[in-house]
mmCIF file of C-alpha atoms in Angstrom:
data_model
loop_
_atom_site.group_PDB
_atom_site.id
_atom_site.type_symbol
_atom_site.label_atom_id
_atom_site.label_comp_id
_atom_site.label_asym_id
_atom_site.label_seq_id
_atom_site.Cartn_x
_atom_site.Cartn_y
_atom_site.Cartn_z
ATOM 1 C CA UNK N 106 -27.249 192.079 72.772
ATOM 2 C CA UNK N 107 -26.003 192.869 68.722
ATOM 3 C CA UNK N 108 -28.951 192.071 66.466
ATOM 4 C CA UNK N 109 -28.403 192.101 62.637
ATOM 5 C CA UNK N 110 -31.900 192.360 61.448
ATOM 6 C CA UNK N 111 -35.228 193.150 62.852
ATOM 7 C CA UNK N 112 -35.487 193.957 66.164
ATOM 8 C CA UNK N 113 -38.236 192.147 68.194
ATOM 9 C CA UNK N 114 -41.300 193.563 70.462
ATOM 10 C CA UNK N 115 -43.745 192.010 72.212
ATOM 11 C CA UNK N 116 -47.015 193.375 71.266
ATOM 12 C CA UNK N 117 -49.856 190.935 73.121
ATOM 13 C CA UNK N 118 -50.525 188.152 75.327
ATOM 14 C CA UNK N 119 -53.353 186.068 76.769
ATOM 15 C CA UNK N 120 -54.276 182.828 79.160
ATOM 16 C CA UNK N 121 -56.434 180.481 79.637
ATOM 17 C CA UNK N 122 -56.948 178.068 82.394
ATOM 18 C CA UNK N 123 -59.398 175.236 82.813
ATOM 19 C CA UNK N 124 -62.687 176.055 84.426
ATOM 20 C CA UNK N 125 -62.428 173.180 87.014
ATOM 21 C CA UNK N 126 -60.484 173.830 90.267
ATOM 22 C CA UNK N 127 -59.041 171.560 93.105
ATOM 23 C CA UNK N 128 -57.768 173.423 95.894
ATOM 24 C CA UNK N 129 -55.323 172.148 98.980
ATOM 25 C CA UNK N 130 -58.750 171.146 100.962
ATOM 26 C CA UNK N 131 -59.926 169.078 98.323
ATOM 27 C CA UNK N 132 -56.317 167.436 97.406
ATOM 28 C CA UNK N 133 -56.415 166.882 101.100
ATOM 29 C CA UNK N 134 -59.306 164.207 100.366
ATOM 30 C CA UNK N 135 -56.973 162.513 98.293
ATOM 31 C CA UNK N 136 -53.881 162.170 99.865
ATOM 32 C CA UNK N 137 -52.719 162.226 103.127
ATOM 33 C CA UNK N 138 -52.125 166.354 103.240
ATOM 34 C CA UNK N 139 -53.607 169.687 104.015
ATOM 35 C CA UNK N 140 -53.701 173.469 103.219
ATOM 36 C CA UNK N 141 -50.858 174.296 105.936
ATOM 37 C CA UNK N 142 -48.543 171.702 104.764
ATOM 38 C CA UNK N 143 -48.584 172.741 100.810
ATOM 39 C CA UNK N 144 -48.828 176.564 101.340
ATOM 40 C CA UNK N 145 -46.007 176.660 103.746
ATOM 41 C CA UNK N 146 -43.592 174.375 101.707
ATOM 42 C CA UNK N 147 -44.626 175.410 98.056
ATOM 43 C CA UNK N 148 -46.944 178.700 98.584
ATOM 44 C CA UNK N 149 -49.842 176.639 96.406
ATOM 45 C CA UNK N 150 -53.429 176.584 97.279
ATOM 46 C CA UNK N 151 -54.943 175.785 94.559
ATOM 47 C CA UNK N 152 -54.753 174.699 90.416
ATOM 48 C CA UNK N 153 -57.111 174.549 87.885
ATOM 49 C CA UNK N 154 -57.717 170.929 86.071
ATOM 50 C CA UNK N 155 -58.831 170.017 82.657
ATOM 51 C CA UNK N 156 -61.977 167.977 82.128
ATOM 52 C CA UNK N 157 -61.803 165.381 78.872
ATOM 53 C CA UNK N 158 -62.885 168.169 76.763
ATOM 54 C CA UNK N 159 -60.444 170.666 77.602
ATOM 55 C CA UNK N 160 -56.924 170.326 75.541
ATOM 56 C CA UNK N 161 -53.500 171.666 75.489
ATOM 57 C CA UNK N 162 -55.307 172.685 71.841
ATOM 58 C CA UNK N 163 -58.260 173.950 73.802
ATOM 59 C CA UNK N 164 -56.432 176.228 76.381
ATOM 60 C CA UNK N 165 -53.851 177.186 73.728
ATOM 61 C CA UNK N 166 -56.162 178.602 71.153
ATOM 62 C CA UNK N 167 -58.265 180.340 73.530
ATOM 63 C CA UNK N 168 -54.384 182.179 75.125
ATOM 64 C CA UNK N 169 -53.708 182.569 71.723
ATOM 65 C CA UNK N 170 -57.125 184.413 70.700
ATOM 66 C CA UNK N 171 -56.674 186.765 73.348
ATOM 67 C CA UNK N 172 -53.303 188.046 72.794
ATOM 68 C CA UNK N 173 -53.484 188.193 69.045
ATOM 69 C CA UNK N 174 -56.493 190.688 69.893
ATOM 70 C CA UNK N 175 -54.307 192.383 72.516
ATOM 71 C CA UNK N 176 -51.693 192.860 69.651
ATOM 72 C CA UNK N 177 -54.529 193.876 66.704
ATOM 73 C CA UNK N 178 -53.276 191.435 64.900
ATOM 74 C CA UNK N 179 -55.628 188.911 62.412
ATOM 75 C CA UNK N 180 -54.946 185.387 62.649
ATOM 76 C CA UNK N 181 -54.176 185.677 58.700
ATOM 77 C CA UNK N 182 -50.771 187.902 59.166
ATOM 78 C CA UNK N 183 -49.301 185.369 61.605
ATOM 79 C CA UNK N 184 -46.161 183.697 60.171
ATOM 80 C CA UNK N 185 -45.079 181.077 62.595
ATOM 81 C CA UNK N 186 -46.566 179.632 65.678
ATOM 82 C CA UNK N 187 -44.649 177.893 68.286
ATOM 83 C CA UNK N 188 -45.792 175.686 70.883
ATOM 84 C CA UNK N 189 -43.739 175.074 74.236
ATOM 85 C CA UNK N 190 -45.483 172.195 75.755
ATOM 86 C CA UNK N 191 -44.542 168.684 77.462
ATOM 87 C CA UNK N 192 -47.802 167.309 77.213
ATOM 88 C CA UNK N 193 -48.483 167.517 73.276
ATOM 89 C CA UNK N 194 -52.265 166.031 72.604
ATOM 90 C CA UNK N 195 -50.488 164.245 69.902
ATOM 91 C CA UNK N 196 -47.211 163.254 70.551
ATOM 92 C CA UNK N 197 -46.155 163.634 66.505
ATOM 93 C CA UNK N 198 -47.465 167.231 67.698
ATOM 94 C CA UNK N 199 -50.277 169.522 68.551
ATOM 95 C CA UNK N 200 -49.112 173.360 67.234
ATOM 96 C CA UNK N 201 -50.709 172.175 63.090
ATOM 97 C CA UNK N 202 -54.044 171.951 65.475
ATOM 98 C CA UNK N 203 -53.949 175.326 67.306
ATOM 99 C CA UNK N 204 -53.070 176.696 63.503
ATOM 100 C CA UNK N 205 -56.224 175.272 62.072
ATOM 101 C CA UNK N 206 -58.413 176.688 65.448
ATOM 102 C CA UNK N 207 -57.289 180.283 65.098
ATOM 103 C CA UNK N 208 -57.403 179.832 60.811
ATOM 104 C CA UNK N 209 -53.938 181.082 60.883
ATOM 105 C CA UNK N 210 -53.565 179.599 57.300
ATOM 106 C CA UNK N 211 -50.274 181.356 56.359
ATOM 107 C CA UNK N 212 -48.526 179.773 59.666
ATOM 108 C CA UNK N 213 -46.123 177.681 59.960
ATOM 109 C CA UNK N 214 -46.576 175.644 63.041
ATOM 110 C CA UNK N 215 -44.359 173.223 65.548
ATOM 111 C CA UNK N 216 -43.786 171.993 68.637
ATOM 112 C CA UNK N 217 -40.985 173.090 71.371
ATOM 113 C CA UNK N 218 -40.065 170.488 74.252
ATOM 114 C CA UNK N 219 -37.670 172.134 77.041
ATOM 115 C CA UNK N 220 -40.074 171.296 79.998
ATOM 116 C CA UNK N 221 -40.434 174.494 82.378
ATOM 117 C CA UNK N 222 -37.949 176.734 80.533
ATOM 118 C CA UNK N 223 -40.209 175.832 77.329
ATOM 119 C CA UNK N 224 -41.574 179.123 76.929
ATOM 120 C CA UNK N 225 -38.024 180.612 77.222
ATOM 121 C CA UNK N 226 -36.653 178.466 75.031
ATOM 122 C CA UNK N 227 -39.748 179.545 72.522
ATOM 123 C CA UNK N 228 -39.201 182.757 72.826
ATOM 124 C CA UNK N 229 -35.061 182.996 72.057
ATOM 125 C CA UNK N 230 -36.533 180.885 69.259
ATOM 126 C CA UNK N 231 -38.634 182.692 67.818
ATOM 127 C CA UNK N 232 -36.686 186.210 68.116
ATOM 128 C CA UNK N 233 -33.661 184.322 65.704
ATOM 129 C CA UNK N 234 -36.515 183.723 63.322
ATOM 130 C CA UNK N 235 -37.756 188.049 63.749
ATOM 131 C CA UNK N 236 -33.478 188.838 63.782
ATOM 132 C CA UNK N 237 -32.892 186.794 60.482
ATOM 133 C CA UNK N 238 -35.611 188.310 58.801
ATOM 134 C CA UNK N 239 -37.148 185.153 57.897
ATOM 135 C CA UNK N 240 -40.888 186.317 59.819
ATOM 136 C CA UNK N 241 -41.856 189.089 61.224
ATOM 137 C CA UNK N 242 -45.473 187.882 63.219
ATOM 138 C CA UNK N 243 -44.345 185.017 65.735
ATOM 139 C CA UNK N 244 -47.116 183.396 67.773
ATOM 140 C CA UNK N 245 -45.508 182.076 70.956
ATOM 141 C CA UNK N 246 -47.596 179.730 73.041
ATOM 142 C CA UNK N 247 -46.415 177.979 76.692
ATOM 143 C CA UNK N 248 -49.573 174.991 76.942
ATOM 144 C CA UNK N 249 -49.249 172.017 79.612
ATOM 145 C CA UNK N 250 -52.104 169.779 80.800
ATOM 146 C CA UNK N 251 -49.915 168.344 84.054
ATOM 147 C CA UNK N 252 -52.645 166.725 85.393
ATOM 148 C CA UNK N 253 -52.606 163.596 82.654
ATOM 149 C CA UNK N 254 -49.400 162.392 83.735
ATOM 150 C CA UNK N 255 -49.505 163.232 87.904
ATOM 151 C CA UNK N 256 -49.812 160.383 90.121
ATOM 152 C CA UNK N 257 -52.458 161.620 92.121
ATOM 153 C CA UNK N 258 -51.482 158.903 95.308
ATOM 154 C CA UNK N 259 -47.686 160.771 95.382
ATOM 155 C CA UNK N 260 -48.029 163.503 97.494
ATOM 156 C CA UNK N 261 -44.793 164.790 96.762
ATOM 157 C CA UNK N 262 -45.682 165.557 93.258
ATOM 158 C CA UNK N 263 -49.824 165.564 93.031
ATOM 159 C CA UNK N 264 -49.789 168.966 95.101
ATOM 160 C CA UNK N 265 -47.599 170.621 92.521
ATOM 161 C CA UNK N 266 -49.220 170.897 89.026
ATOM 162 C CA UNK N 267 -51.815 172.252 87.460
ATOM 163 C CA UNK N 268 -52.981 172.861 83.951
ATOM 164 C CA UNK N 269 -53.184 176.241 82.246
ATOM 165 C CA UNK N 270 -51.986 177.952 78.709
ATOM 166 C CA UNK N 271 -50.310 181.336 78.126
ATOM 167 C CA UNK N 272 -49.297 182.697 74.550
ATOM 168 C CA UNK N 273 -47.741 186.683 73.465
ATOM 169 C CA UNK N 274 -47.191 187.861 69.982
ATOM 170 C CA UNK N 275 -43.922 188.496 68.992
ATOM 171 C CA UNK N 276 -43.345 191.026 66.215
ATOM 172 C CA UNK N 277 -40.416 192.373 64.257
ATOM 173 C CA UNK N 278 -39.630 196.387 64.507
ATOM 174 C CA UNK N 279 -37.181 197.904 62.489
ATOM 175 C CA UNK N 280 -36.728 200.931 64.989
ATOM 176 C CA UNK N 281 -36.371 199.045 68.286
ATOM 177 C CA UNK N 282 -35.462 195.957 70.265
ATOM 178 C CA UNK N 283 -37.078 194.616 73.381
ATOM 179 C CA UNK N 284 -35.681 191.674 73.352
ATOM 180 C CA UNK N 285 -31.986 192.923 75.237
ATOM 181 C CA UNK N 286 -30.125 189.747 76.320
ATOM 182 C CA UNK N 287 -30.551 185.828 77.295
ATOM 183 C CA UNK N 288 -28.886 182.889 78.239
ATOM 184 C CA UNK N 289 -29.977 178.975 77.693
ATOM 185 C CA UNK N 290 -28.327 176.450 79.474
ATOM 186 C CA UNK N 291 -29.095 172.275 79.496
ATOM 187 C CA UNK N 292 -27.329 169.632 81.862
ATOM 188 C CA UNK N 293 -28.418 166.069 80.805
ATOM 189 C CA UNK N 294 -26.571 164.403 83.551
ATOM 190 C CA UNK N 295 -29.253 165.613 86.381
ATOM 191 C CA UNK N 296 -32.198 164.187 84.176
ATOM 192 C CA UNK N 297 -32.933 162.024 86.702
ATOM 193 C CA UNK N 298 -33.725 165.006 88.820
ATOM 194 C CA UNK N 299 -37.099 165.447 87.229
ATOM 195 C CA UNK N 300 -38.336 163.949 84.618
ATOM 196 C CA UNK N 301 -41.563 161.962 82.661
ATOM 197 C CA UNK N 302 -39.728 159.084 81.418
ATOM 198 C CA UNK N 303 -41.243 156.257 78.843
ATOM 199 C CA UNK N 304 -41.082 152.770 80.365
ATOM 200 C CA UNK N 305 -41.083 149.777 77.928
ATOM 201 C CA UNK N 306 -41.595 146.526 77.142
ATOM 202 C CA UNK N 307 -41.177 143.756 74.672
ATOM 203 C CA UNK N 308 -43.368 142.345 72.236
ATOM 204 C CA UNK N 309 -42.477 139.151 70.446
ATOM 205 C CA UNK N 310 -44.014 139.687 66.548
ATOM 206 C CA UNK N 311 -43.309 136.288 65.189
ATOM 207 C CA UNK N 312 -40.906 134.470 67.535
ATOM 208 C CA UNK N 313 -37.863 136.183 66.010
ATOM 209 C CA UNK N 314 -38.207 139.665 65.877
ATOM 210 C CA UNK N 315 -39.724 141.565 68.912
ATOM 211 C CA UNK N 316 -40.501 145.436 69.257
ATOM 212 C CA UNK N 317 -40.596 147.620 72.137
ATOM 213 C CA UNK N 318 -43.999 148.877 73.266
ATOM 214 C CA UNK N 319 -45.009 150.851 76.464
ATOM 215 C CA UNK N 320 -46.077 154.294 77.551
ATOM 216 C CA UNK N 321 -45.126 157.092 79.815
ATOM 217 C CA UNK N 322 -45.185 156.851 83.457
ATOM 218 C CA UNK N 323 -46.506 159.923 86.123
ATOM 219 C CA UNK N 324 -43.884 162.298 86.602
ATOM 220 C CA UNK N 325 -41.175 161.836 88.982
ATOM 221 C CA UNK N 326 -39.125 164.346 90.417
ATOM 222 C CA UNK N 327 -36.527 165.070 93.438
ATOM 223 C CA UNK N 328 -37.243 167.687 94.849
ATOM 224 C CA UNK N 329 -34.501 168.543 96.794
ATOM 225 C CA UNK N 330 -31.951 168.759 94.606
ATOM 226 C CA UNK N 331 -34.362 170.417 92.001
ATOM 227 C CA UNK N 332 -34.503 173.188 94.846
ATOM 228 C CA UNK N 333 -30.807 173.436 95.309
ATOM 229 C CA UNK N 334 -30.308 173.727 91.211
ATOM 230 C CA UNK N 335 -32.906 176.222 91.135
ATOM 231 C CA UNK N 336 -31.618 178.563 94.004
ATOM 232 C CA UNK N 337 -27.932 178.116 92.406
ATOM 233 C CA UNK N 338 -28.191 178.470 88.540
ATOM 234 C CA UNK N 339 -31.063 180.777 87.776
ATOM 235 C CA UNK N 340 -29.864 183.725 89.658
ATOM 236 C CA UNK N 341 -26.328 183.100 87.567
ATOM 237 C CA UNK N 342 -28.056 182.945 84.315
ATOM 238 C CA UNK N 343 -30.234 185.954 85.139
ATOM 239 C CA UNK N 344 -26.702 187.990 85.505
ATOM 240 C CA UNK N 345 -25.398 186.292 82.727
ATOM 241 C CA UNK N 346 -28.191 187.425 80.638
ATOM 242 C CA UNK N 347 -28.324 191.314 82.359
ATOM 243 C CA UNK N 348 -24.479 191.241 81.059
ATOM 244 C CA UNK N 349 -25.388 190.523 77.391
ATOM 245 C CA UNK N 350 -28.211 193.264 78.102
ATOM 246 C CA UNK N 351 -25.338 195.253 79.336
ATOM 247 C CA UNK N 352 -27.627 196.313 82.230
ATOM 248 C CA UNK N 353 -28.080 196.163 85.988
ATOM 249 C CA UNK N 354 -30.076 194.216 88.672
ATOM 250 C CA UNK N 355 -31.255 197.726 89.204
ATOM 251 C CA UNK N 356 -32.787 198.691 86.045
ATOM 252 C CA UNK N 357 -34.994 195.452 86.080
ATOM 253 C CA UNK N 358 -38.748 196.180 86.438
ATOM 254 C CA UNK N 359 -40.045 193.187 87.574
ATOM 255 C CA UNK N 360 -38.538 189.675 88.099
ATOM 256 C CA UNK N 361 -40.932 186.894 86.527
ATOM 257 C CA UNK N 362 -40.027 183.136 87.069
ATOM 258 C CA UNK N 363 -41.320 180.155 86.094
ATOM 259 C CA UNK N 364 -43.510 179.255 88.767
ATOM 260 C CA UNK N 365 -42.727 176.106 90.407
ATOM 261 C CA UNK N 366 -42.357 177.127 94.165
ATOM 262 C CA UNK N 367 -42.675 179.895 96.014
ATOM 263 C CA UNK N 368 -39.165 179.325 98.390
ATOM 264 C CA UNK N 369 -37.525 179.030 95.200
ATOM 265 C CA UNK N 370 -38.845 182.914 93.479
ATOM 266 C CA UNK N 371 -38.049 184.402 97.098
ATOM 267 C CA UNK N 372 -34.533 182.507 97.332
ATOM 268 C CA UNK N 373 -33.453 183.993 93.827
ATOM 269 C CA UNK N 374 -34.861 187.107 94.432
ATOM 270 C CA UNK N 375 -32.786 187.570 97.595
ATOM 271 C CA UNK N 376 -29.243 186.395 95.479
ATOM 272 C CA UNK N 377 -29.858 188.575 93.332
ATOM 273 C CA UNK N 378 -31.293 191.563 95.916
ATOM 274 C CA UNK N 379 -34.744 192.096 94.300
ATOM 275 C CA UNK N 380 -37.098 193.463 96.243
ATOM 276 C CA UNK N 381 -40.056 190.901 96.884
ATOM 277 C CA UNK N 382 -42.842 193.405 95.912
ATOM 278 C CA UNK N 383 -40.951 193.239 92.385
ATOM 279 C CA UNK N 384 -41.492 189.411 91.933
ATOM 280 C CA UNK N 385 -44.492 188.122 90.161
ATOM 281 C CA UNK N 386 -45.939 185.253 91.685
ATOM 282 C CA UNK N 387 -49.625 183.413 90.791
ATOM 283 C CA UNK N 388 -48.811 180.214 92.179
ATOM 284 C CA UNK N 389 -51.335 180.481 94.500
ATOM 285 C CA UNK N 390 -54.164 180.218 92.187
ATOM 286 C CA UNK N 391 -52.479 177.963 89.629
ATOM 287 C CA UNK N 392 -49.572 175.619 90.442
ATOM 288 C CA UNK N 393 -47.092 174.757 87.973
ATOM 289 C CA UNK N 394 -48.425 175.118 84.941
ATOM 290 C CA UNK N 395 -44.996 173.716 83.360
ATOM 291 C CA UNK N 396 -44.043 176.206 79.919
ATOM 292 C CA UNK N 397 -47.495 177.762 80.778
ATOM 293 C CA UNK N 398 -46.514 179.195 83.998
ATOM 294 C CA UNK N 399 -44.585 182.368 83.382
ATOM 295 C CA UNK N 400 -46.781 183.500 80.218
ATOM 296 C CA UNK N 401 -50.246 183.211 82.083
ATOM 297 C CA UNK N 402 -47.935 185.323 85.214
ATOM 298 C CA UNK N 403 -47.385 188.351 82.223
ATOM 299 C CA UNK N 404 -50.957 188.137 81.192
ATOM 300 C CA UNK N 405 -52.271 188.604 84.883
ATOM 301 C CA UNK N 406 -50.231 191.347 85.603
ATOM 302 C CA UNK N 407 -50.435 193.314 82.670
ATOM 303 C CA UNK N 408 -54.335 192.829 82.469
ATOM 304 C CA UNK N 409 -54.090 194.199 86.180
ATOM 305 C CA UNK N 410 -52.658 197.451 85.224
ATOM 306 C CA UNK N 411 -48.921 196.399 87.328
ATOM 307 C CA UNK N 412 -46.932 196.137 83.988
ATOM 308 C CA UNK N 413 -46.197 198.957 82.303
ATOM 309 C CA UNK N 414 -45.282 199.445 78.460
ATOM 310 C CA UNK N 415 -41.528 199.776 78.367
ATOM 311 C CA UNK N 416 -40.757 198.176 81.919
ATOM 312 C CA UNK N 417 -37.690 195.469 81.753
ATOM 313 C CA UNK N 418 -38.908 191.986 82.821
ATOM 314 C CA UNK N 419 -35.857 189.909 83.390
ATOM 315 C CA UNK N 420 -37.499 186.511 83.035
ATOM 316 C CA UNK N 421 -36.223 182.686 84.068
ATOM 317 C CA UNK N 422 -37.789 179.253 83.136
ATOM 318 C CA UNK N 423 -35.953 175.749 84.613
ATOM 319 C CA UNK N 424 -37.025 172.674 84.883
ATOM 320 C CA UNK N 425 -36.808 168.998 83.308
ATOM 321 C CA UNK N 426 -33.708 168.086 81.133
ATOM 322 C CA UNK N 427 -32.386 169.857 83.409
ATOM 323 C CA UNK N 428 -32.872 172.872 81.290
ATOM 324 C CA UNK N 429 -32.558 176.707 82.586
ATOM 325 C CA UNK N 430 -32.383 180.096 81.136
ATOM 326 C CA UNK N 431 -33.290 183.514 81.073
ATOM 327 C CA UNK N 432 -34.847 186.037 78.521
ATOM 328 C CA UNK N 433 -34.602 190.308 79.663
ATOM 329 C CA UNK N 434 -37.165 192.030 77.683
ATOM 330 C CA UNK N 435 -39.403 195.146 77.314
ATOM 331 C CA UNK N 436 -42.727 194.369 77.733
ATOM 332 C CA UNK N 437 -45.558 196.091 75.210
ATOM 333 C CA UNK N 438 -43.584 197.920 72.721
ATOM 334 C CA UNK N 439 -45.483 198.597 69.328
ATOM 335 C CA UNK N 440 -44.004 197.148 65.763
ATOM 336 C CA UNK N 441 -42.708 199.394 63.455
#
């Protein structure tokens, strides 16, 4: 894909999960389930949970600390910090917070909302910002506590999430670009599909003017035709995305999804004839972590020695909006 400034590399990354646990036999002691029927429909057996202590800010500084150490890089030289979350601990925002934790002084700090495909979305973001010039020391962070807005009596959903943070440093190069091609896409008309809608209701003030007040209600989701989008769209935007690259199924390293389900990373792995031994999958251990999922996948496998500097990770987030799209980069390039 043409760039016109900077290039961008990825130079670090970290995670951080919450210490608590609640695996399928437990959940089974909620809800009327067990560790055959989740594994075999969603390849979950377990996902960690935040206490009242631990935060989106929590988990998302301590992701953060480890990959700016991965990178070498002081908390003072960052420029800009995203944060790809759905479950901000302050809905005017929680990024300014994760700025003051890491004394990042010099950042500038916001919030990104595109569900599951958050942390994609963050990371096309944040490489305009590197291509423009503008910064060259990005802080990308995917953060979701799930678990505050599950209804724990719907088994449909409650077996899904879990909470967890991931976060890489992104960092401008003027010799090279790792960063080789993506695609975003957004449907609005399946929102229905999945979503975490606010539910309202009026207050009279003075017996002529009323205001709506309310809150958010568990999350909701169908996941049927989630499945079907999934299986259909995000091995089309991962070719649409190996075109800009102007590469081949082929060259990719290692295929790294957001991790909602395991049927749906083997389904779009067999469209788009990956081997399975070349798709990264933690769901076991963690559930859907949401914008947190495919960030705290990279820092598990690169900690583990499987991901190689220079190997092509063709990556896909989707999810609520309906939101989808893919990002094919090198992974652990050094700036320039």
């Amino acid at each position: 894909m043409k760039r016109f400034g900077a290039g961008v590399v990825v130079t670090g990354c970290g995670s951080s999960a919450p210490v608590a646990r609640l695996d399928n036999e437990g959940l089974s002691q909620i809800v009327e389930t067990s560790d055959e029927w989740i594994a075999s429909r969603t390849g979950i057996r377990n996902r960690h949970i935040a206490i009242a202590q631990e935060t989106v800010q929590s988990l998302a500084t301590e992701a953060s600390q480890k990959a700016l150490e991965m990178a070498g890089v002081a908390p003072e030289e960052v420029d800009l910090i995203i944060l790809a979350t759905s479950t901000p601990d302050d809905l005017f925002g929680t990024a300014c917070q994760i700025q003051t934790a890491l004394d990042a002084s010099k950042a500038v700090a916001f919030d990104l909302t595109a569900a599951c495909s958050g942390f994609v979305f963050g990371m096309v973001t944040a490489a305009q910002f590197i291509r423009t010039g503008t910064y060259r020391t990005i802080l990308l962070i995917g953060a979701d506590v799930l678990s505050r807005w599950t209804d724990w009596s719907d088994r449909r959903t409650c077996v899904l999430f879990g909470d967890g943070a991931g976060a890489v440093v992104l960092q401008a190069s003027d010799t090279t670009d790792a960063l080789l091609g993506f695609e975003l896409r957004s449907d609005g008309s399946l929102n229905g599909c999945l979503n975490l809608a606010y539910q309202s209701e009026s207050k009279s003030l003075n017996g002529e003017v009323s205001v709506e007040t309310g809150t958010f209600h568990p999350i909701t989701m169908n996941g049927q035709e989630v499945y079907r989008f999934a299986v259909r769209r995000v091995p089309e935007v991962i070719e649409k995305a190996l075109f800009w690259a102007d590469m081949t199924v082929e060259q990719v390293d290692w295929l790294l999804l957001h991790q909602a389900n395991q049927r749906i990373l083997d389904a779009v792995g067999d469209r788009l004839k990956i081997p399975h031994h070349k798709i990264i999958s933690n769901m076991a251990k963690y559930g859907n972590t949401s914008a947190a999922s495919i960030p705290l996948a990279l820092d598990e496998w690169v900690r583990a020695g499987k991901i190689q500097p220079g190997q092509v990770i063709a990556s896909a987030g989707f999810g609520a909006g309906l939101t989808w799209g893919s990002a094919i980069f090198r992974w652990g390039q050094s700036a320039e």
